Coordinates of N, CA and C and ligand atoms in Angstrom, one line a residue:
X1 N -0.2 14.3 -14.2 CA 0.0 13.9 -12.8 C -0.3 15.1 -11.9
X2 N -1.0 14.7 -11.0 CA -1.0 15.8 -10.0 C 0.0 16.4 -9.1
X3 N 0.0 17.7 -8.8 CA 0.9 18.2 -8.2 C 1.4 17.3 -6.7
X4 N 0.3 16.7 -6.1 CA 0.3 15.8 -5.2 C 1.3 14.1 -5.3
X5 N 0.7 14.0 -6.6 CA 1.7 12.5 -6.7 C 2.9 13.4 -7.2
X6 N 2.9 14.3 -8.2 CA 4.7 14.4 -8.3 C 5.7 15.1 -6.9
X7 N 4.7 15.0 -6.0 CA 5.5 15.4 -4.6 C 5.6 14.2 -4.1
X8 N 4.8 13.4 -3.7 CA 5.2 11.9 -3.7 C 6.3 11.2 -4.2
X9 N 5.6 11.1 -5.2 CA 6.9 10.3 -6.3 C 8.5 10.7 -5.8
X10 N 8.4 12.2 -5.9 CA 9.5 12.9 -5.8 C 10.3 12.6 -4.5
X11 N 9.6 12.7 -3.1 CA 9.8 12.2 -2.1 C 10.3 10.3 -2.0
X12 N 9.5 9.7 -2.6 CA 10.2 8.1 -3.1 C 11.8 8.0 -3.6
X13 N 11.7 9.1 -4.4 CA 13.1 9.1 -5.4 C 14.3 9.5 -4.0
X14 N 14.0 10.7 -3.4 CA 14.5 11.4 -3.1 C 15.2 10.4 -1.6
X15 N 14.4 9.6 -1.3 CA 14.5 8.5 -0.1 C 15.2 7.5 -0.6
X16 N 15.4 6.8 -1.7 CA 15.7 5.8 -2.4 C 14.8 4.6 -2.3
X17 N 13.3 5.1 -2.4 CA 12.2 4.1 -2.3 C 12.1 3.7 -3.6
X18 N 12.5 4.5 -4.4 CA 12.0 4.4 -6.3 C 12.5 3.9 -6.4
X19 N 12.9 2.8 -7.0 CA 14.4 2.0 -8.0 C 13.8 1.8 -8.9
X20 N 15.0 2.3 -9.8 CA 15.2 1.9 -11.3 C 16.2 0.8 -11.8
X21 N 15.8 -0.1 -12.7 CA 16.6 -0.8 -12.8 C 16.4 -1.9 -13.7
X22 N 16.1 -3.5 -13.1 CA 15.6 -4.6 -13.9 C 15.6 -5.4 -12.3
X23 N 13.8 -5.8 -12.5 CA 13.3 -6.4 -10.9 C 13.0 -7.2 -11.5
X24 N 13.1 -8.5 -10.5 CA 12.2 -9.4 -10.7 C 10.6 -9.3 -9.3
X25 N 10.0 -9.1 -10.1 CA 8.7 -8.8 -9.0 C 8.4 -10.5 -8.1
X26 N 7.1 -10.1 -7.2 CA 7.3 -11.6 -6.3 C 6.1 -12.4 -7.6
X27 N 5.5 -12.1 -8.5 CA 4.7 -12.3 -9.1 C 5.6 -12.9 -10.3
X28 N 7.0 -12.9 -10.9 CA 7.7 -13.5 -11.5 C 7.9 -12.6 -12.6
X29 N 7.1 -11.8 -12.9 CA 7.0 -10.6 -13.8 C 8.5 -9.6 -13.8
X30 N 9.1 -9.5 -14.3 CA 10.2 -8.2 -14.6 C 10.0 -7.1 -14.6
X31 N 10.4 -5.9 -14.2 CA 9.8 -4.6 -14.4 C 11.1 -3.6 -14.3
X32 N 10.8 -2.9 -15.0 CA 12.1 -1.7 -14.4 C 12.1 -0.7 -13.5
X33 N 10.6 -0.2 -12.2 CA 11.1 -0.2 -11.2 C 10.1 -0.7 -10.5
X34 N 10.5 -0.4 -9.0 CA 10.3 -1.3 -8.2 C 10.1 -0.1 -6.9
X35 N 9.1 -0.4 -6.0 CA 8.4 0.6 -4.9 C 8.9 -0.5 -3.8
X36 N 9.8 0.3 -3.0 CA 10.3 -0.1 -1.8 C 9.8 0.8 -0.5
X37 N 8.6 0.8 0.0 CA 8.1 2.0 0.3 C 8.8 1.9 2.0
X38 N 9.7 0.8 2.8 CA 9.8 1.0 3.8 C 11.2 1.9 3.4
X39 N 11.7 2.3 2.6 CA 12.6 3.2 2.9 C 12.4 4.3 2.7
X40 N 10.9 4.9 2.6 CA 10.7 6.5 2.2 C 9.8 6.3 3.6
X41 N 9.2 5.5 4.4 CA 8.5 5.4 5.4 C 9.5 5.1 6.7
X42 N 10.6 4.8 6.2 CA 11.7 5.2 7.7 C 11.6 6.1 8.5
X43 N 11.7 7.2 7.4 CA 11.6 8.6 7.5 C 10.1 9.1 8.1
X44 N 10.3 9.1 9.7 CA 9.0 9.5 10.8 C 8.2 10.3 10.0
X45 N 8.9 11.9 9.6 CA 8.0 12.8 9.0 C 7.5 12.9 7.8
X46 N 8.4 11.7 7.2 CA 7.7 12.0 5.3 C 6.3 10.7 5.7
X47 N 6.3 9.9 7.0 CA 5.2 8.9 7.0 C 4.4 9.9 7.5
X48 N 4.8 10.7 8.4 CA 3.1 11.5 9.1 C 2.5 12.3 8.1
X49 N 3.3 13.2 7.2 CA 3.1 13.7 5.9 C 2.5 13.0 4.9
X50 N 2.1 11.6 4.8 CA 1.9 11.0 4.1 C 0.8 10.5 4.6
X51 N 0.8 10.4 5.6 CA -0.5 9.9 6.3 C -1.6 11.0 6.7
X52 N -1.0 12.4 6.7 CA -2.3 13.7 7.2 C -3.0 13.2 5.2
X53 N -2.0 13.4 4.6 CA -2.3 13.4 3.1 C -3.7 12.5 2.6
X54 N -3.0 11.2 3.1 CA -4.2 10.2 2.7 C -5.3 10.2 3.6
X55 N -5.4 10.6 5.1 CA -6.5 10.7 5.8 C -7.4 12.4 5.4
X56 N -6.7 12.9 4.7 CA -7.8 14.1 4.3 C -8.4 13.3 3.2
X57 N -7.8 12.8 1.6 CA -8.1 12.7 0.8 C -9.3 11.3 1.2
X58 N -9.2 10.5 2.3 CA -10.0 9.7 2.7 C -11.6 10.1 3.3
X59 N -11.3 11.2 4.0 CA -11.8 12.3 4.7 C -13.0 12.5 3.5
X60 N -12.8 13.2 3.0 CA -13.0 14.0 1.1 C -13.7 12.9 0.6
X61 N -14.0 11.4 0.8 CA -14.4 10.4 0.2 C -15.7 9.8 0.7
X62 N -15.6 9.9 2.0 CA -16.7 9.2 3.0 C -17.9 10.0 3.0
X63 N -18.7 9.8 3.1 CA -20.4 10.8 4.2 C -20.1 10.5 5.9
X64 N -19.1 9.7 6.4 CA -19.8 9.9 7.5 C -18.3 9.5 8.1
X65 N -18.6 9.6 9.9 CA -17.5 9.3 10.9 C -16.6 8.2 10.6
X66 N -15.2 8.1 10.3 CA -14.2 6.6 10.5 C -14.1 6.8 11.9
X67 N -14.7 5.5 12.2 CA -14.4 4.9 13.9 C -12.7 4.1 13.5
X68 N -12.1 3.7 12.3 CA -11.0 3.3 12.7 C -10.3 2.7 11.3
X69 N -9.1 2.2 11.6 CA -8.4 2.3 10.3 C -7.6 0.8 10.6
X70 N -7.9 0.5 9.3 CA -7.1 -1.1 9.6 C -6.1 -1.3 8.7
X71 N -4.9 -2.2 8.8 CA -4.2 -2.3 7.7 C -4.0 -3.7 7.6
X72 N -3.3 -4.4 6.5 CA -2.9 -5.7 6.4 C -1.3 -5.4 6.6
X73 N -0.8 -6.3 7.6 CA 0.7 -6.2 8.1 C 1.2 -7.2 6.9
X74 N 2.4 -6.7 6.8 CA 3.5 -5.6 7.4 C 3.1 -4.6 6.6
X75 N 3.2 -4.4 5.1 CA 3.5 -3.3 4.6 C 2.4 -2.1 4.8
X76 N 1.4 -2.6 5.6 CA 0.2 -1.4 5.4 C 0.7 -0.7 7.4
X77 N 1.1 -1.3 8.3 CA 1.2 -1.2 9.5 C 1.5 0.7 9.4
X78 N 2.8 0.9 8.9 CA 3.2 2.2 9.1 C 2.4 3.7 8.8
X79 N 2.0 3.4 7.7 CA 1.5 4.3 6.8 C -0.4 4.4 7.5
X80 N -1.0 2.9 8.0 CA -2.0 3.1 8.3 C -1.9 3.9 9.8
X81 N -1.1 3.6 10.7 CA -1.1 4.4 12.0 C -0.8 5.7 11.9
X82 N -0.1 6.4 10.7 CA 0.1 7.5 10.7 C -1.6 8.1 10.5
X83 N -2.5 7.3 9.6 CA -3.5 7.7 8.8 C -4.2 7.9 10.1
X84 N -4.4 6.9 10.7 CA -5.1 6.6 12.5 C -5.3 8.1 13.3
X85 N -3.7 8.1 13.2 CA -3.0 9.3 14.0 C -3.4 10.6 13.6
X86 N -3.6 11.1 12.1 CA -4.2 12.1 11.7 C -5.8 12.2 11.6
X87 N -6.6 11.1 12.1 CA -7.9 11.2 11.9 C -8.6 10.4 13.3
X88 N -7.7 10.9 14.2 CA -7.7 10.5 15.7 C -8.4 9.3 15.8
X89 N -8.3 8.1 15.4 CA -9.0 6.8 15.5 C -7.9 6.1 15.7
X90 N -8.6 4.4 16.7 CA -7.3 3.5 16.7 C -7.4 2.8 15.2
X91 N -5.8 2.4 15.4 CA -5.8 1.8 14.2 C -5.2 0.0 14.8
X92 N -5.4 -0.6 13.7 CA -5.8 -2.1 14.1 C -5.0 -2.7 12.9
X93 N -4.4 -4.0 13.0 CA -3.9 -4.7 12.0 C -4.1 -5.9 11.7
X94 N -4.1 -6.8 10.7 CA -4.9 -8.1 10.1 C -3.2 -8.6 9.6
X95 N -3.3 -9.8 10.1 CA -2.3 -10.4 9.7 C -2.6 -12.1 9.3
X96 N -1.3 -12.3 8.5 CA -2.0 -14.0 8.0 C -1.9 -15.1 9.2
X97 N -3.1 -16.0 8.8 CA -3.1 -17.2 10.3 C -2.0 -18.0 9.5
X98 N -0.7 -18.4 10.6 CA 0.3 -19.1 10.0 C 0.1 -20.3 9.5
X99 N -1.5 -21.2 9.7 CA -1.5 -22.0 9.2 C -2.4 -22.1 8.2
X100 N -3.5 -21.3 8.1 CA -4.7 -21.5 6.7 C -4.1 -20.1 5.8
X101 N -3.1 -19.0 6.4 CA -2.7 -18.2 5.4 C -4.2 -16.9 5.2
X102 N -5.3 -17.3 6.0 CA -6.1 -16.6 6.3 C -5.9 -15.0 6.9
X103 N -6.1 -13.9 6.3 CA -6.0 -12.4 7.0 C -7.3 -12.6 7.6
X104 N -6.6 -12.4 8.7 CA -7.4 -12.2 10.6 C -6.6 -11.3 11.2
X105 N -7.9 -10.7 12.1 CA -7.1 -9.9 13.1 C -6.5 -10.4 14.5
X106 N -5.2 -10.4 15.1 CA -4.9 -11.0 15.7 C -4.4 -10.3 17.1
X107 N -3.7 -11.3 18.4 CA -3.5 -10.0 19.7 C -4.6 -9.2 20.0
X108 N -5.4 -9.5 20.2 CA -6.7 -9.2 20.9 C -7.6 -7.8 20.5
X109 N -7.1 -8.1 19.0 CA -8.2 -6.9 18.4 C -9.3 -7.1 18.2
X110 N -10.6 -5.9 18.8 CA -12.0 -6.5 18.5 C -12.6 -5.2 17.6
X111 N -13.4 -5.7 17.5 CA -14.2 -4.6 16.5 C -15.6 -4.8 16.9
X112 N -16.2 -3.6 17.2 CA -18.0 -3.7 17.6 C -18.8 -3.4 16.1
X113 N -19.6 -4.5 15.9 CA -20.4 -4.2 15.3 C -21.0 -2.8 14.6
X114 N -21.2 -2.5 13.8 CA -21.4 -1.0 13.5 C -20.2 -0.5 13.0
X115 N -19.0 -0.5 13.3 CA -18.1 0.7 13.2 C -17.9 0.8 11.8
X116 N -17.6 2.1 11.6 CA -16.8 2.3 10.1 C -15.5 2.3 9.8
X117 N -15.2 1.5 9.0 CA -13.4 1.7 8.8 C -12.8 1.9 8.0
X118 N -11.8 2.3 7.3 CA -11.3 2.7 6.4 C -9.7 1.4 6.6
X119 N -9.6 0.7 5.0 CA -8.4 0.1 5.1 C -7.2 0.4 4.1
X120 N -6.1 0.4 5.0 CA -5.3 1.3 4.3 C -4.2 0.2 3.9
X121 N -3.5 0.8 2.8 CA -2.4 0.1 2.7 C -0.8 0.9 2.3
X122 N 0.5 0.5 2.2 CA 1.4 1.3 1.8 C 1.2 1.5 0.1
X123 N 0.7 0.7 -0.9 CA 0.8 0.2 -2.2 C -0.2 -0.7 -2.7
X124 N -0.8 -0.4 -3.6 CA -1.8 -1.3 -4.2 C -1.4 -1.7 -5.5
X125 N -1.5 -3.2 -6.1 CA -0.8 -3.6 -7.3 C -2.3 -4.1 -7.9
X126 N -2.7 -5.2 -7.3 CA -3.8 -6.3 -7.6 C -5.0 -5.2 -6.3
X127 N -4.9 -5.0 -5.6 CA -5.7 -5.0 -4.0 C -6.0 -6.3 -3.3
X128 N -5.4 -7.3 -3.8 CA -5.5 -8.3 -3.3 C -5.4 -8.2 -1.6
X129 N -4.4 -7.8 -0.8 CA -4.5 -7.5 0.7 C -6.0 -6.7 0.9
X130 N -5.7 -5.9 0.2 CA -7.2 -5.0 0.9 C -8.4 -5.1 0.8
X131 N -8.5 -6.6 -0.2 CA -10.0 -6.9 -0.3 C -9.7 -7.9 0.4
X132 N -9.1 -8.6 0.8 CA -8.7 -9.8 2.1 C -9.0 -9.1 3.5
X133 N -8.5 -8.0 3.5 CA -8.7 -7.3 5.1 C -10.4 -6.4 4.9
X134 N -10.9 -6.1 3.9 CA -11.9 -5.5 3.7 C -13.4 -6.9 4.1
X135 N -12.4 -8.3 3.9 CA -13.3 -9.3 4.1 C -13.2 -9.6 5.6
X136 N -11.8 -9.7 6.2 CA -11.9 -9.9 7.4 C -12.7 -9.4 8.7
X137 N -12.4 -7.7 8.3 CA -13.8 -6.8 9.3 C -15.1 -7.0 8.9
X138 N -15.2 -6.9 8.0 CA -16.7 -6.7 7.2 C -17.2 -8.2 7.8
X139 N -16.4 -9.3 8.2 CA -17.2 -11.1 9.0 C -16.9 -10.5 10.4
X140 N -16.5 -9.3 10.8 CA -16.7 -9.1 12.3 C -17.7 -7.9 12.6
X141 N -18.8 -7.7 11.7 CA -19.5 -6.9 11.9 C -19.3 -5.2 11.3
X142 N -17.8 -5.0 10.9 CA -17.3 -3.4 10.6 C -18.2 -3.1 8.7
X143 N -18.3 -1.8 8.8 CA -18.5 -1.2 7.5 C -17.1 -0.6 7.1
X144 N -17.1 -1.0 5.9 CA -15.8 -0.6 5.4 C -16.1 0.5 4.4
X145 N -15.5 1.6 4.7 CA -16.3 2.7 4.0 C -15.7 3.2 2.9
X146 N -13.8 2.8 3.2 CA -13.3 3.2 1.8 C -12.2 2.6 2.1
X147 N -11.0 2.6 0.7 CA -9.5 2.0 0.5 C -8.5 3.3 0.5
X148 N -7.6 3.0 0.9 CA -6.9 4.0 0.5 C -5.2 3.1 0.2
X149 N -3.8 3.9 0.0 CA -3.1 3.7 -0.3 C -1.9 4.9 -0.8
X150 N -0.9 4.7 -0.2 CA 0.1 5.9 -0.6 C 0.1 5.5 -2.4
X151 N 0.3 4.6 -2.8 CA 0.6 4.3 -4.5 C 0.0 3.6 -4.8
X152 N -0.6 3.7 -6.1 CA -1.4 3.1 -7.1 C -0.1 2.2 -8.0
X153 N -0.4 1.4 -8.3 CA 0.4 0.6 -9.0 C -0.5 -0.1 -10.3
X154 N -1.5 0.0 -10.0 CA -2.6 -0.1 -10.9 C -3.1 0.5 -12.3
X155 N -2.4 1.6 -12.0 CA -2.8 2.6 -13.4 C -4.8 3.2 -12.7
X156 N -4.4 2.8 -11.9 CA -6.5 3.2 -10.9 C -7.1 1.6 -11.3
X157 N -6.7 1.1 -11.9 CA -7.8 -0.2 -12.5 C -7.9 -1.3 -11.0
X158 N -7.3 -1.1 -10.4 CA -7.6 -2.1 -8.8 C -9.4 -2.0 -8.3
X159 N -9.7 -3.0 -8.5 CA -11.6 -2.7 -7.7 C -11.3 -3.3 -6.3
X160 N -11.6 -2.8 -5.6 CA -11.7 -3.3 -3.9 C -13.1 -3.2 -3.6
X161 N -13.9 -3.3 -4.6 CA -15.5 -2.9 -3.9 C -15.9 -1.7 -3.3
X162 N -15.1 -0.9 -2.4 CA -15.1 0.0 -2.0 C -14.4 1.2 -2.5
X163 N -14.6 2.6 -2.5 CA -14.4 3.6 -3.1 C -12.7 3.5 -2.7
X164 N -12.0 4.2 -3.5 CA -10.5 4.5 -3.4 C -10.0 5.3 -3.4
X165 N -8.9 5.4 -2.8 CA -7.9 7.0 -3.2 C -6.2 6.4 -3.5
X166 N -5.7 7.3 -3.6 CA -3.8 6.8 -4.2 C -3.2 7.9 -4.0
X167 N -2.5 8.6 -3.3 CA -1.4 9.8 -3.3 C -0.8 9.7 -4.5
X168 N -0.4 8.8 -5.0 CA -0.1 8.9 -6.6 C -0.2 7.5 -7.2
X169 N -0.5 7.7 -8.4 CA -1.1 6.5 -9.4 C 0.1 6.2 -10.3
X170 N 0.2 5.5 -10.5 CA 1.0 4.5 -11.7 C 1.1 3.2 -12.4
X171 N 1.0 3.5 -13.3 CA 0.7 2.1 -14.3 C 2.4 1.0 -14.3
X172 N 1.8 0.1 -13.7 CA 3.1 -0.9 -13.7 C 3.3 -1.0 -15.0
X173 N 4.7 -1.2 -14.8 CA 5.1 -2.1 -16.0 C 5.8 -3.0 -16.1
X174 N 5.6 -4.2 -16.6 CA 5.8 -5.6 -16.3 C 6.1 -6.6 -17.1
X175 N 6.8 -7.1 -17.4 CA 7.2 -8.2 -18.4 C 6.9 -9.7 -18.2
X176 N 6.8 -10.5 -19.0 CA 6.9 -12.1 -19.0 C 8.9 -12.0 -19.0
X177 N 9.4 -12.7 -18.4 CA 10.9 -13.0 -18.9 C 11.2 -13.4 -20.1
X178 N 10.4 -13.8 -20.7 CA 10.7 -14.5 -22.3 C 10.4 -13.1 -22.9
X179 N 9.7 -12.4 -22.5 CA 9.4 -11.1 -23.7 C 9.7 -9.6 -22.9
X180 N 10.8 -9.8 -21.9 CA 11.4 -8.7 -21.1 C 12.1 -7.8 -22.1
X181 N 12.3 -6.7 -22.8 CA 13.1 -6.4 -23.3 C 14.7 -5.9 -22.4
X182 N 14.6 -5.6 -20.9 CA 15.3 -5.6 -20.4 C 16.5 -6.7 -20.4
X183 N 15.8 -8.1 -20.6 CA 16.8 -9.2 -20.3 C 17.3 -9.2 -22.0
X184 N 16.6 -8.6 -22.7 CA 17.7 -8.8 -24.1 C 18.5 -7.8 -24.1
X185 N 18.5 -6.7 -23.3 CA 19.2 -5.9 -23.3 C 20.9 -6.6 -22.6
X186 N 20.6 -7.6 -22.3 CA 21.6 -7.9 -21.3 C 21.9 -7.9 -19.9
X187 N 21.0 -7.5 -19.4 CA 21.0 -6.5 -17.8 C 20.7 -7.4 -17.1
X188 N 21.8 -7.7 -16.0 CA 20.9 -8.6 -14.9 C 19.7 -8.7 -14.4
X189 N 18.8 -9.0 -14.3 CA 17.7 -9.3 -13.1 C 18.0 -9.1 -11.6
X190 N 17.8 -8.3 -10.7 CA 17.7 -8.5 -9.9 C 16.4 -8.8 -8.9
X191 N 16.3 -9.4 -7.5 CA 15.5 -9.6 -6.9 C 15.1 -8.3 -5.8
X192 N 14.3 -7.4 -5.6 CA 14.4 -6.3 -4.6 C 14.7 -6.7 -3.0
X193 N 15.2 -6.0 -2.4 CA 15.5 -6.6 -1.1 C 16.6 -7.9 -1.3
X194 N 17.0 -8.0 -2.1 CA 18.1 -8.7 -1.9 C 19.2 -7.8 -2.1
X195 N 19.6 -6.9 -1.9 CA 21.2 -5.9 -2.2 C 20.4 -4.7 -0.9
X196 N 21.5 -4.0 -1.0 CA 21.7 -2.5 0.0 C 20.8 -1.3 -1.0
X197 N 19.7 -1.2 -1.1 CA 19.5 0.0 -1.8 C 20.5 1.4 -2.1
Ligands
ZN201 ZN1 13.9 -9.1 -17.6

């Protein structure tokens, strides 16, 4: 691990964003911990810190100018404005149409043709958000020039089509409930966000 993710990581723990335990993920899967990243991103300065972080390493990825930085709301909103904020572009956010569940940009965000963007998120498991929001600019004309992401949840294996980065990588780990070794252990299940961290 890089000296980079064990400062991360460390910072998660240190916030009570890491939990250890027995989760039930939204995927139905079991796991023993669980990335709660709005409570290490409370914290103003460990977000701006985290965001100079990922806008250099984004930086370090591209050949050419980011005119702007998008995220899929909610969990990408924080961490992308900090990224905005360190790489002086606005930043813009895609959210679902309440009724087709479609990521669109919404509140009168436009995008001119040409621009380059970078989309960011707090966490990547699947990339499923980020190739949703990577689809939404890219039908308004934007070049999407890279992904980025405070955590890899992937072990790196996420394809977004576009080049990537992760302040720190980790390979989930996940159970069926029928083959959780956690639930033979006896251990409740719990749901995240349902209790006080
Ligand atoms: Zn279990």
């Amino acid at each position: 691990m890089t000296p980079q993710a064990e400062s991360v990581i460390q910072l998660f723990r240190a916030t009570g964003a890491y939990l250890e335990g027995h989760f039930r993920l939204t995927s139905g899967l079991h796991s023993p911990n669980y990335l709660q990243c709005a409570l290490v991103l409370r914290h103003a300065d460990a977000a701006e810190k985290m965001g100079r972080a990922l806008a250099e390493a984004l930086r370090q990825t591209v050949q050419e100018p980011i005119s702007l930085v998008v995220s899929p709301a909610l969990g990408g909103v924080i961490i992308g404005h900090e990224v905005a904020r360190a790489l002086g572009v606005p930043f813009l956010f895609t959210e679902r149409d309440p009724a087709t569940r479609a990521m669109q940009l919404r509140r009168g965000f436009t995008i001119q043709p040409g621009e380059t963007a970078v989309v960011v998120e707090d966490v990547i498991t699947t990339g499923g958000s980020t190739v949703e929001t990577i689809q939404a600019v890219t039908a308004l004309g934007a070049r999407v020039l890279a992904a980025g992401s405070i955590m890899d949840r992937s072990g790196g294996k996420a394809e977004v089509g576009v080049p990537r980065v992760a302040l720190a990588t980790l390979e989930v780990e996940a159970f069926a409930p029928e083959s959780c070794p956690l639930c033979r252990q006896g251990l409740p299940v719990v749901k995240p966000g349902s209790r006080p961290a």
